[in-house]
Short mmCIF file of C-alpha atoms in Angstrom, two decimals:
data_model
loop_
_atom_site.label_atom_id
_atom_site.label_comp_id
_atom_site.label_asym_id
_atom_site.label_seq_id
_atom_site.Cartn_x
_atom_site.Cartn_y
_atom_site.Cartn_z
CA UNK A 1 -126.48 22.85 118.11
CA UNK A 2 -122.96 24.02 118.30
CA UNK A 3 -121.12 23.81 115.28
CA UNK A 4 -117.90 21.99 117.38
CA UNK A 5 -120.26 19.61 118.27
CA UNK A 6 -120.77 18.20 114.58
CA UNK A 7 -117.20 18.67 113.76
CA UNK A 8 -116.22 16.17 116.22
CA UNK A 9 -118.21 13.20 115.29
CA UNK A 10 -117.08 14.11 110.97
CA UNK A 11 -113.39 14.56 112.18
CA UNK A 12 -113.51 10.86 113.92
CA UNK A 13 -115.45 9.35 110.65
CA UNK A 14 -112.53 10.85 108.32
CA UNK A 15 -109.73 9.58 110.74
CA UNK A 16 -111.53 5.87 110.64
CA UNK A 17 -111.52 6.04 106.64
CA UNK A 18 -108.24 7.29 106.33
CA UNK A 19 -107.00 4.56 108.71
CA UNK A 20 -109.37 1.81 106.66
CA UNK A 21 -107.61 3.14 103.44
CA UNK A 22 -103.97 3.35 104.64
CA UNK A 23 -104.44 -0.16 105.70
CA UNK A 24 -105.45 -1.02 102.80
CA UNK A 25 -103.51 0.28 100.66
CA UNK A 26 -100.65 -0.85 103.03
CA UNK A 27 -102.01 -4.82 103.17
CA UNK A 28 -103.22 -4.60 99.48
CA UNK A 29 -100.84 -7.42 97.94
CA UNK A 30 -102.59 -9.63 100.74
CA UNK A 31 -105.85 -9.56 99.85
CA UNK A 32 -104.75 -9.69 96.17
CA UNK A 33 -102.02 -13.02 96.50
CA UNK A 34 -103.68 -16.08 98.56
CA UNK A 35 -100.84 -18.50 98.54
CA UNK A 36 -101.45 -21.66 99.78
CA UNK A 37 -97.20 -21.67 100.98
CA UNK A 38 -97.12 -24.94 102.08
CA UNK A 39 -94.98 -27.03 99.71
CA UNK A 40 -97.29 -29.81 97.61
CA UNK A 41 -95.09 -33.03 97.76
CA UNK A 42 -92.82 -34.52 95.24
CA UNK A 43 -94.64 -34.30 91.76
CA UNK A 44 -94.51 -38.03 91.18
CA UNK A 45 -97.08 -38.72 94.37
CA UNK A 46 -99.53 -36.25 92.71
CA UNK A 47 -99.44 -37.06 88.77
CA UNK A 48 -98.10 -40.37 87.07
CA UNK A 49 -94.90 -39.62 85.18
CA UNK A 50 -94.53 -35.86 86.82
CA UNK A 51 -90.98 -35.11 88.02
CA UNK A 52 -89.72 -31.50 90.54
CA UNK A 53 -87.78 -29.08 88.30
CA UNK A 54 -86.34 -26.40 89.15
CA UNK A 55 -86.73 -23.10 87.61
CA UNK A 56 -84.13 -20.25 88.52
CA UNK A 57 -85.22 -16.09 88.18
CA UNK A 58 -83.46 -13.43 87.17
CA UNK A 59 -83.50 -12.01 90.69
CA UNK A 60 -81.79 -15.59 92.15
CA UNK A 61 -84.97 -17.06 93.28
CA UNK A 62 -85.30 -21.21 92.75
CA UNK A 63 -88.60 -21.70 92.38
CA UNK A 64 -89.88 -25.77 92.41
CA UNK A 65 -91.70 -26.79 89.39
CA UNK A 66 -93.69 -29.74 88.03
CA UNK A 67 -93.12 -31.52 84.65
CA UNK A 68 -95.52 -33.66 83.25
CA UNK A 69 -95.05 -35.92 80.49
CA UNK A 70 -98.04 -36.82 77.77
CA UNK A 71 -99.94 -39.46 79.50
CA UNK A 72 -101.04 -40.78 76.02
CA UNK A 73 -100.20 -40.68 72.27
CA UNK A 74 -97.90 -37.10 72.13
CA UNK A 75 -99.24 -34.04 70.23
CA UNK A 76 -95.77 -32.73 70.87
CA UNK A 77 -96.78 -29.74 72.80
CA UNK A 78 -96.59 -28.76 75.80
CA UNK A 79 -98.50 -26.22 77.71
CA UNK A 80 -97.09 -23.70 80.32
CA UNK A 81 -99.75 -23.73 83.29
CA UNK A 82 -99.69 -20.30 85.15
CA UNK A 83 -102.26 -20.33 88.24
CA UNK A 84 -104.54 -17.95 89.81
CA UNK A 85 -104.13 -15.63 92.92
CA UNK A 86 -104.89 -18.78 95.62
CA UNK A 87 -103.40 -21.93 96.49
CA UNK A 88 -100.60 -23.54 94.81
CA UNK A 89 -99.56 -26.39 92.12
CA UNK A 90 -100.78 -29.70 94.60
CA UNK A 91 -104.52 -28.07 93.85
CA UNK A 92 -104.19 -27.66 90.00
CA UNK A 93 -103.26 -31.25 89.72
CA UNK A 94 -106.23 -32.64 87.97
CA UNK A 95 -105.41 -29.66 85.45
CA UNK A 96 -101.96 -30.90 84.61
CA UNK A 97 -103.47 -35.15 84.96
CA UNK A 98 -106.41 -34.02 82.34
CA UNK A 99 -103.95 -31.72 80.12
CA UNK A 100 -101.62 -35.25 79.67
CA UNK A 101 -104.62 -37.29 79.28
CA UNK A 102 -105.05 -35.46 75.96
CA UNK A 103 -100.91 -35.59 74.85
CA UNK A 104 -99.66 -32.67 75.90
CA UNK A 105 -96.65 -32.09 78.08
CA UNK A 106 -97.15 -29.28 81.19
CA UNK A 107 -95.27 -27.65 83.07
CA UNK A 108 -97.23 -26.63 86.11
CA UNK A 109 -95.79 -23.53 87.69
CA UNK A 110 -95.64 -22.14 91.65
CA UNK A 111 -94.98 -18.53 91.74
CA UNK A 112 -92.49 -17.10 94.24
CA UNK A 113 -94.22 -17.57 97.44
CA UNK A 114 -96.82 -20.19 96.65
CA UNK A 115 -96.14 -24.01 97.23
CA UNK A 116 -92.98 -23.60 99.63
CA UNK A 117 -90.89 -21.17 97.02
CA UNK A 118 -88.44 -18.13 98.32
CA UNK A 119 -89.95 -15.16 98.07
CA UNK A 120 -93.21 -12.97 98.25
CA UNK A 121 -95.30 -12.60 95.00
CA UNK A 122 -95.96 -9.14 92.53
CA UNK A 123 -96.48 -8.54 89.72
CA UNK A 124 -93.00 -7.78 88.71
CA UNK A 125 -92.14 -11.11 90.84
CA UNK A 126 -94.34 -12.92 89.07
CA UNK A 127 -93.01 -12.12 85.44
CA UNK A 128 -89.91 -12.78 86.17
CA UNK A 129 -91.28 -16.20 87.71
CA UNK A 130 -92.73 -17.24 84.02
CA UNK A 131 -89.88 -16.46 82.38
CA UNK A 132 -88.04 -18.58 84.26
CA UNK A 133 -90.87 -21.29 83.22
CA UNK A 134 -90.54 -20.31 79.88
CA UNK A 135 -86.49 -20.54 80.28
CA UNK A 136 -86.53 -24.03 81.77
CA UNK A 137 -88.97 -25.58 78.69
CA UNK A 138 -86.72 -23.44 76.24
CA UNK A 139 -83.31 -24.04 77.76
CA UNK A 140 -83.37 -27.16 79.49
CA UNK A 141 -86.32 -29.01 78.19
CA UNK A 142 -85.59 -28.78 74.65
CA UNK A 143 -89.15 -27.81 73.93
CA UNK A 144 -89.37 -25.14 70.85
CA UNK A 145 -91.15 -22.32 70.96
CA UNK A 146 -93.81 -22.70 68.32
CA UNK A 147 -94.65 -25.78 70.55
CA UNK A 148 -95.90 -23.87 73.48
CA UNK A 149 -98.99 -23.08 74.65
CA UNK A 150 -99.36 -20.63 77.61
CA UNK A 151 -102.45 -21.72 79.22
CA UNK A 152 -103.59 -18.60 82.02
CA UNK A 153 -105.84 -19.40 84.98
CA UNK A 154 -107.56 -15.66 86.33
CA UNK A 155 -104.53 -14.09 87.24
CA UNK A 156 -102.45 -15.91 85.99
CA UNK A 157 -103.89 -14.63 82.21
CA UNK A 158 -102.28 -11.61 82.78
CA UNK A 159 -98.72 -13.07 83.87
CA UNK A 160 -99.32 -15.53 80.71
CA UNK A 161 -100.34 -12.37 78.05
CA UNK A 162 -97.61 -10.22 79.51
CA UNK A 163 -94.64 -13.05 78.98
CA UNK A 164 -96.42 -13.30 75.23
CA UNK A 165 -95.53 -9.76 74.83
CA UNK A 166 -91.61 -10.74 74.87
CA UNK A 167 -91.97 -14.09 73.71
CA UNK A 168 -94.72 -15.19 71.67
CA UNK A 169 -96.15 -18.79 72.24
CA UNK A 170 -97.73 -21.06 69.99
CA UNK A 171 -101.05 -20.03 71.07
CA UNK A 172 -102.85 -18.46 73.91
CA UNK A 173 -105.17 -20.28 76.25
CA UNK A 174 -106.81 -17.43 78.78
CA UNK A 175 -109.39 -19.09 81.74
CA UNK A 176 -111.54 -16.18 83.31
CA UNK A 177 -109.33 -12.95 82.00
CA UNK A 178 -110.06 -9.79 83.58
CA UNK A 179 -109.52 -6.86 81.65
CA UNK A 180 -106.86 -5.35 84.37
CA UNK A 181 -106.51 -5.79 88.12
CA UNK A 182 -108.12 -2.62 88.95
CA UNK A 183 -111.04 -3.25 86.99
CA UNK A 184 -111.91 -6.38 89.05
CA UNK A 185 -110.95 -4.85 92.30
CA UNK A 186 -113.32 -1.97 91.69
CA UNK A 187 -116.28 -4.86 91.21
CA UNK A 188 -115.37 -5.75 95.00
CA UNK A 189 -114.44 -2.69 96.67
CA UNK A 190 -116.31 0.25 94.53
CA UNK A 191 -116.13 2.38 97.35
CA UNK A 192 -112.14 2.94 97.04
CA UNK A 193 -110.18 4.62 94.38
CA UNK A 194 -108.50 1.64 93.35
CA UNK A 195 -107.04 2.56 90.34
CA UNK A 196 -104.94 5.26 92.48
CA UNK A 197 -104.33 2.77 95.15
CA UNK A 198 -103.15 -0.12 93.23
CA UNK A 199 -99.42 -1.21 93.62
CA UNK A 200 -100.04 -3.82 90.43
CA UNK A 201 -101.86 -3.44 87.14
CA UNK A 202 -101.84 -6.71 84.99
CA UNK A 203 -102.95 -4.80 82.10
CA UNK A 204 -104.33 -7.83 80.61
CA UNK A 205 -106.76 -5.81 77.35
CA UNK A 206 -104.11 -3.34 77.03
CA UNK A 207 -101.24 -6.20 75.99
CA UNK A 208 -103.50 -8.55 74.40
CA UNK A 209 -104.10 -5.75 71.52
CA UNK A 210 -100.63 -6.26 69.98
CA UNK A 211 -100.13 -10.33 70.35
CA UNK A 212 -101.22 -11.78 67.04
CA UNK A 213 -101.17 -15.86 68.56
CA UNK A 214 -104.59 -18.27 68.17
CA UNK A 215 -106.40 -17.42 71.34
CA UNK A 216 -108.93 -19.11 73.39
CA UNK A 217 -110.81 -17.51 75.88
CA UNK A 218 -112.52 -19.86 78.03
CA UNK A 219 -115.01 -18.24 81.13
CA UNK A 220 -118.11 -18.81 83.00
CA UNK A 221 -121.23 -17.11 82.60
CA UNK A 222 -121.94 -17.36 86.47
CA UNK A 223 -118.44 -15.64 87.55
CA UNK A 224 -118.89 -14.09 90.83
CA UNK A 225 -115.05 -12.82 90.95
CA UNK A 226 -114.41 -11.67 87.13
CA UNK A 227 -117.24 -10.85 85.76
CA UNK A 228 -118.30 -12.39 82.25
CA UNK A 229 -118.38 -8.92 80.38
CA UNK A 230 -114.50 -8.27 81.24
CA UNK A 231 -113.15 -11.53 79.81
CA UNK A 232 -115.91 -11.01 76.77
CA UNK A 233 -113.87 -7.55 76.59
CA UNK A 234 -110.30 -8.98 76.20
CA UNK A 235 -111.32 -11.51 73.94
CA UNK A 236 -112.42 -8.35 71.68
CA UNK A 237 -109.07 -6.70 72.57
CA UNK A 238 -107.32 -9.64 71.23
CA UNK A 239 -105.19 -8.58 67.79
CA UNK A 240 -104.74 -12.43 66.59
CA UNK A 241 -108.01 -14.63 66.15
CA UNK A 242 -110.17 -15.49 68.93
CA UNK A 243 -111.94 -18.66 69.98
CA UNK A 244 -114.83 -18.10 72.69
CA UNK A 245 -115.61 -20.54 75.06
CA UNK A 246 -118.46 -19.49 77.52
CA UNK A 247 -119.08 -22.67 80.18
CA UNK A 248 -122.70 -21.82 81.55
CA UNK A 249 -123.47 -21.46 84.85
CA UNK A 250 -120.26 -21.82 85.76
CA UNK A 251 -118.97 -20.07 88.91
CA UNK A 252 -114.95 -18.68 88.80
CA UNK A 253 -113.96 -21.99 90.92
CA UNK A 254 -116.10 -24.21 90.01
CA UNK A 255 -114.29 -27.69 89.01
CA UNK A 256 -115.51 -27.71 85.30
CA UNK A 257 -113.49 -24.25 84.91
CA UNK A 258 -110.19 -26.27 86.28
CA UNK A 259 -110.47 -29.73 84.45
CA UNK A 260 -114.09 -29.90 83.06
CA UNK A 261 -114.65 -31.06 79.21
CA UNK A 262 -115.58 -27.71 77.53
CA UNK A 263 -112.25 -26.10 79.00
CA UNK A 264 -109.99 -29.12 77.71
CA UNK A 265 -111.72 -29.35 74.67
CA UNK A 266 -110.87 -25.75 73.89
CA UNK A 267 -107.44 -26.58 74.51
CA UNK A 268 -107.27 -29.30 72.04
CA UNK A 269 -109.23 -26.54 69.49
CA UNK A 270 -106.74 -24.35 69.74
CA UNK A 271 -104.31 -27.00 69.59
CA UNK A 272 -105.75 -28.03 66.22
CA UNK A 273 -105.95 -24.25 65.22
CA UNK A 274 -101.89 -23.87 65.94
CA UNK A 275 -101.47 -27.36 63.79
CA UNK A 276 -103.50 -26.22 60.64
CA UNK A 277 -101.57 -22.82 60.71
CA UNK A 278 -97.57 -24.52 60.86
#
């Protein structure tokens, strides 16, 4: 067999690999950010007592907001909701509705391109989204900060963890943490060199080791998306003291992992943990 003829058939396998990887690489923030874009509704249709606010970057994005009041006897906290990679604030709802049920006042956030906001999301988008959040609360709502809890759902434990790094909260509340973005990406696609490829890091372990808050870290021991052992491994990162809440069989959208008991009852722990401690 001539040796063009194997050359051939290897040169047109590289060129399809390259061209899988370029696009890729070049689509990457796609298949990372699922916005739902569409824009939710007025708050007040979705949650008793919620009201729009706005919430204005540093980059001159206004980015819509929901405010929810305590729907019974106040604790007099309130907890900063940041979201996962998919959908947007209309979906996270019974969150906010369950959150209130137990006292606390949230504000439920919409990154830049999720739930009819300006923009497209990244991860230096989406820090300068939470600060905004944690602006508005500060700023506007009067709320102090030793009366915050930042409450992070997958993704959104890494914007949560990296706004702690500049402004600490009350205490931390991290849903289904991954350890950094690459890590979970390379669960999915193990045949790419991710962790050259990556645009983003949320280096979720690797801030976690200097914030001192109460934690919680609440995940399933089913997760098909983040596995179990990385959100195990930031709660070990953490510096401050660690609660762990592990929610059997529980898949990384299941509903128990959004509003279930054993999710808001480790909110209210740590809630108790930030009261014994002031």
């Amino acid at each position: 067999m001539k040796a063009s003829s194997l050359v051939r058939p290897a040169l047109i396998v590289l060129l399809v690999i390259v061209v899988l990887v370029t696009a890729l690489w070049l689509l990457q923030r796609r298949l990372i950010f699922l916005p739902d874009t569409a824009h939710p509704g007025p708050a007040a249709e979705a949650i008793s007592g919620g009201r729009d606010v706005t919430l204005h970057t540093a980059d001159g994005l206004a980015l819509t907001a929901w405010l929810v009041p305590p729907a019974g006897p106040s604790r007099d906290m309130t907890v900063l909701v940041a979201g996962g990679n998919a959908g947007n604030r209309g979906g996270r709802a019974p969150v906010a509705r369950a959150l209130a049920a137990r006292g606390f006042a949230v504000l439920l956030l919409d990154y830049r391109g999720y739930g009819g906001n300006p923009g497209s999301p990244s991860e230096a988008g989406l820090a300068l989204d939470v600060r905004a959040a944690y602006r508005h609360l500060v700023n506007e709502a009067k709320v102090r900060p030793d009366r915050i809890i930042y409450f992070g759902e997958s993704l959104g434990c890494a914007v949560v963890t990296g706004l702690a790094v500049e402004h600490p909260p009350a205490g931390l509340l991290l849903r289904s943490p991954f350890t950094d973005l690459a890590a979970t990406a390379a669960e999915h696609y193990p045949f790419l060199p991710v962790r050259l490829m990556l645009w983003d890091r949320f280096p979720v372990a690797e801030q976690i080791a200097g914030i001192t808050v109460p934690t919680a870290v609440v995940y399933g021991t089913e997760d098909s998306i983040v596995p179990a052992e990385q959100s195990l491994a930031v709660a070990k990162a953490a510096a401050g003291a660690v609660e762990i809440t592990p929610v059997e069989g529980a898949d990384h959208n299941d509903a128990v992992l959004f509003e279930g008991d054993e999710l808001m009852a480790a909110v209210d722990r740590l809630a108790d943990r930030i009261e014994g401690e002031s």
